[in-house]
Amino acid sequence: MNHVFPYALVGVGLFTLGLYTLIVCAHLLRKILAINVMGSGVFLVLVALGGRTPGAIPDPVPHAMVITGIVVAVSATALALALMLRVRAVTGRARIPEERLE
């Protein structure tokens, strides 16, 4: 077993957990947190794939992509939280309304 496999497996697990929460939960804050968990999973897989060969110098491109991704994720989270607060101020709720099929 390669040393990359456990990190990639945890990354895929985090992505799956975030995707499940994103689909199931109706609360907007939980959806924002789920997107952050999904992004963390992707970052973990990218960093793990950057050091594929044990003992060799890791590839710097995935690490640079992860650092850029972290900055973008923080900005996107701030925008999403601001939008969530605006939705809550207008509607009084921070949930997505359920549609009734009748």
PDB file of C-alpha atoms in Angstrom:
ATOM      1  CA  MET A   1       0.000   0.000   0.000  1.00  0.00           C
ATOM      2  CA  ASN A   2       1.308   3.404  -0.986  1.00  0.00           C
ATOM      3  CA  HIS A   3       1.594   6.200   1.593  1.00  0.00           C
ATOM      4  CA  VAL A   4      -0.744   8.335  -0.541  1.00  0.00           C
ATOM      5  CA  PHE A   5      -3.665   5.920  -0.256  1.00  0.00           C
ATOM      6  CA  PRO A   6      -4.772   6.715   3.353  1.00  0.00           C
ATOM      7  CA  TYR A   7      -4.757  10.459   2.682  1.00  0.00           C
ATOM      8  CA  ALA A   8      -6.664  10.049  -0.557  1.00  0.00           C
ATOM      9  CA  LEU A   9      -9.142   7.740   1.170  1.00  0.00           C
ATOM     10  CA  VAL A  10      -9.747  10.273   3.966  1.00  0.00           C
ATOM     11  CA  GLY A  11     -10.119  13.012   1.344  1.00  0.00           C
ATOM     12  CA  VAL A  12     -12.722  11.020  -0.552  1.00  0.00           C
ATOM     13  CA  GLY A  13     -14.491  10.286   2.743  1.00  0.00           C
ATOM     14  CA  LEU A  14     -14.607  13.975   3.639  1.00  0.00           C
ATOM     15  CA  PHE A  15     -15.933  14.841   0.192  1.00  0.00           C
ATOM     16  CA  THR A  16     -18.628  12.169   0.458  1.00  0.00           C
ATOM     17  CA  LEU A  17     -19.637  13.305   3.955  1.00  0.00           C
ATOM     18  CA  GLY A  18     -19.887  16.907   2.779  1.00  0.00           C
ATOM     19  CA  LEU A  19     -21.901  15.925  -0.293  1.00  0.00           C
ATOM     20  CA  TYR A  20     -24.335  13.917   1.843  1.00  0.00           C
ATOM     21  CA  THR A  21     -24.807  16.829   4.249  1.00  0.00           C
ATOM     22  CA  LEU A  22     -25.221  19.262   1.364  1.00  0.00           C
ATOM     23  CA  ILE A  23     -28.048  17.153  -0.067  1.00  0.00           C
ATOM     24  CA  VAL A  24     -29.824  16.201   3.168  1.00  0.00           C
ATOM     25  CA  CYS A  25     -29.731  19.366   5.319  1.00  0.00           C
ATOM     26  CA  ALA A  26     -32.002  22.327   4.546  1.00  0.00           C
ATOM     27  CA  HIS A  27     -30.293  24.807   6.873  1.00  0.00           C
ATOM     28  CA  LEU A  28     -28.077  27.218   4.943  1.00  0.00           C
ATOM     29  CA  LEU A  29     -25.263  27.320   7.522  1.00  0.00           C
ATOM     30  CA  ARG A  30     -24.958  23.537   7.415  1.00  0.00           C
ATOM     31  CA  LYS A  31     -24.843  23.671   3.628  1.00  0.00           C
ATOM     32  CA  ILE A  32     -22.009  26.223   3.764  1.00  0.00           C
ATOM     33  CA  LEU A  33     -20.109  24.050   6.239  1.00  0.00           C
ATOM     34  CA  ALA A  34     -20.706  21.010   4.023  1.00  0.00           C
ATOM     35  CA  ILE A  35     -19.175  22.812   1.050  1.00  0.00           C
ATOM     36  CA  ASN A  36     -16.138  23.667   3.199  1.00  0.00           C
ATOM     37  CA  VAL A  37     -15.782  20.019   4.249  1.00  0.00           C
ATOM     38  CA  MET A  38     -15.990  18.966   0.595  1.00  0.00           C
ATOM     39  CA  GLY A  39     -13.274  21.484  -0.284  1.00  0.00           C
ATOM     40  CA  SER A  40     -11.072  20.184   2.519  1.00  0.00           C
ATOM     41  CA  GLY A  41     -11.413  16.690   1.105  1.00  0.00           C
ATOM     42  CA  VAL A  42     -10.333  17.876  -2.323  1.00  0.00           C
ATOM     43  CA  PHE A  43      -7.383  19.747  -0.818  1.00  0.00           C
ATOM     44  CA  LEU A  44      -6.311  16.637   1.088  1.00  0.00           C
ATOM     45  CA  VAL A  45      -6.378  14.519  -2.067  1.00  0.00           C
ATOM     46  CA  LEU A  46      -4.396  17.134  -4.000  1.00  0.00           C
ATOM     47  CA  VAL A  47      -1.701  17.398  -1.307  1.00  0.00           C
ATOM     48  CA  ALA A  48      -1.501  13.609  -1.059  1.00  0.00           C
ATOM     49  CA  LEU A  49      -1.059  13.301  -4.803  1.00  0.00           C
ATOM     50  CA  GLY A  50       1.693  15.936  -4.709  1.00  0.00           C
ATOM     51  CA  GLY A  51       4.001  13.589  -2.791  1.00  0.00           C
ATOM     52  CA  ARG A  52       3.507  10.372  -4.726  1.00  0.00           C
ATOM     53  CA  THR A  53       7.084   9.121  -4.551  1.00  0.00           C
ATOM     54  CA  PRO A  54       8.432   8.426  -1.040  1.00  0.00           C
ATOM     55  CA  GLY A  55      11.741  10.153  -0.358  1.00  0.00           C
ATOM     56  CA  ALA A  56      11.553  12.404  -3.418  1.00  0.00           C
ATOM     57  CA  ILE A  57      10.846  16.111  -3.478  1.00  0.00           C
ATOM     58  CA  PRO A  58       7.055  16.631  -3.646  1.00  0.00           C
ATOM     59  CA  ASP A  59       5.529  18.279  -6.685  1.00  0.00           C
ATOM     60  CA  PRO A  60       4.955  21.973  -5.811  1.00  0.00           C
ATOM     61  CA  VAL A  61       2.095  22.530  -8.277  1.00  0.00           C
ATOM     62  CA  PRO A  62      -0.613  20.736  -6.223  1.00  0.00           C
ATOM     63  CA  HIS A  63       0.545  22.555  -3.107  1.00  0.00           C
ATOM     64  CA  ALA A  64       0.295  25.911  -4.873  1.00  0.00           C
ATOM     65  CA  MET A  65      -3.170  24.962  -6.111  1.00  0.00           C
ATOM     66  CA  VAL A  66      -4.239  24.078  -2.566  1.00  0.00           C
ATOM     67  CA  ILE A  67      -2.961  27.374  -1.147  1.00  0.00           C
ATOM     68  CA  THR A  68      -4.833  29.268  -3.865  1.00  0.00           C
ATOM     69  CA  GLY A  69      -7.894  27.127  -3.226  1.00  0.00           C
ATOM     70  CA  ILE A  70      -7.814  27.909   0.494  1.00  0.00           C
ATOM     71  CA  VAL A  71      -7.822  31.638  -0.237  1.00  0.00           C
ATOM     72  CA  VAL A  72     -10.710  31.251  -2.690  1.00  0.00           C
ATOM     73  CA  ALA A  73     -12.611  29.035  -0.214  1.00  0.00           C
ATOM     74  CA  VAL A  74     -12.293  31.616   2.565  1.00  0.00           C
ATOM     75  CA  SER A  75     -13.579  34.347   0.243  1.00  0.00           C
ATOM     76  CA  ALA A  76     -16.443  32.199  -1.013  1.00  0.00           C
ATOM     77  CA  THR A  77     -17.384  31.262   2.544  1.00  0.00           C
ATOM     78  CA  ALA A  78     -17.491  34.914   3.578  1.00  0.00           C
ATOM     79  CA  LEU A  79     -19.726  35.725   0.601  1.00  0.00           C
ATOM     80  CA  ALA A  80     -21.994  32.755   1.335  1.00  0.00           C
ATOM     81  CA  LEU A  81     -22.319  33.741   4.991  1.00  0.00           C
ATOM     82  CA  ALA A  82     -23.190  37.311   4.009  1.00  0.00           C
ATOM     83  CA  LEU A  83     -25.841  36.024   1.604  1.00  0.00           C
ATOM     84  CA  MET A  84     -27.197  33.688   4.281  1.00  0.00           C
ATOM     85  CA  LEU A  85     -27.525  36.577   6.723  1.00  0.00           C
ATOM     86  CA  ARG A  86     -29.319  38.613   4.044  1.00  0.00           C
ATOM     87  CA  VAL A  87     -31.753  35.754   3.382  1.00  0.00           C
ATOM     88  CA  ARG A  88     -32.358  35.457   7.121  1.00  0.00           C
ATOM     89  CA  ALA A  89     -32.973  39.208   7.442  1.00  0.00           C
ATOM     90  CA  VAL A  90     -35.491  39.185   4.587  1.00  0.00           C
ATOM     91  CA  THR A  91     -37.322  35.934   5.261  1.00  0.00           C
ATOM     92  CA  GLY A  92     -36.698  35.480   8.978  1.00  0.00           C
ATOM     93  CA  ARG A  93     -35.385  31.966   8.391  1.00  0.00           C
ATOM     94  CA  ALA A  94     -32.042  30.529   7.332  1.00  0.00           C
ATOM     95  CA  ARG A  95     -33.559  27.438   5.750  1.00  0.00           C
ATOM     96  CA  ILE A  96     -34.487  26.534   2.241  1.00  0.00           C
ATOM     97  CA  PRO A  97     -38.262  26.111   2.144  1.00  0.00           C
ATOM     98  CA  GLU A  98     -39.474  22.625   1.363  1.00  0.00           C
ATOM     99  CA  GLU A  99     -41.585  22.279  -1.725  1.00  0.00           C
ATOM    100  CA  ARG A 100     -44.757  20.326  -1.362  1.00  0.00           C
ATOM    101  CA  LEU A 101     -45.752  18.116  -4.253  1.00  0.00           C
ATOM    102  CA  GLU A 102     -49.527  18.031  -4.380  1.00  0.00           C
TER     103      GLU A 102
END
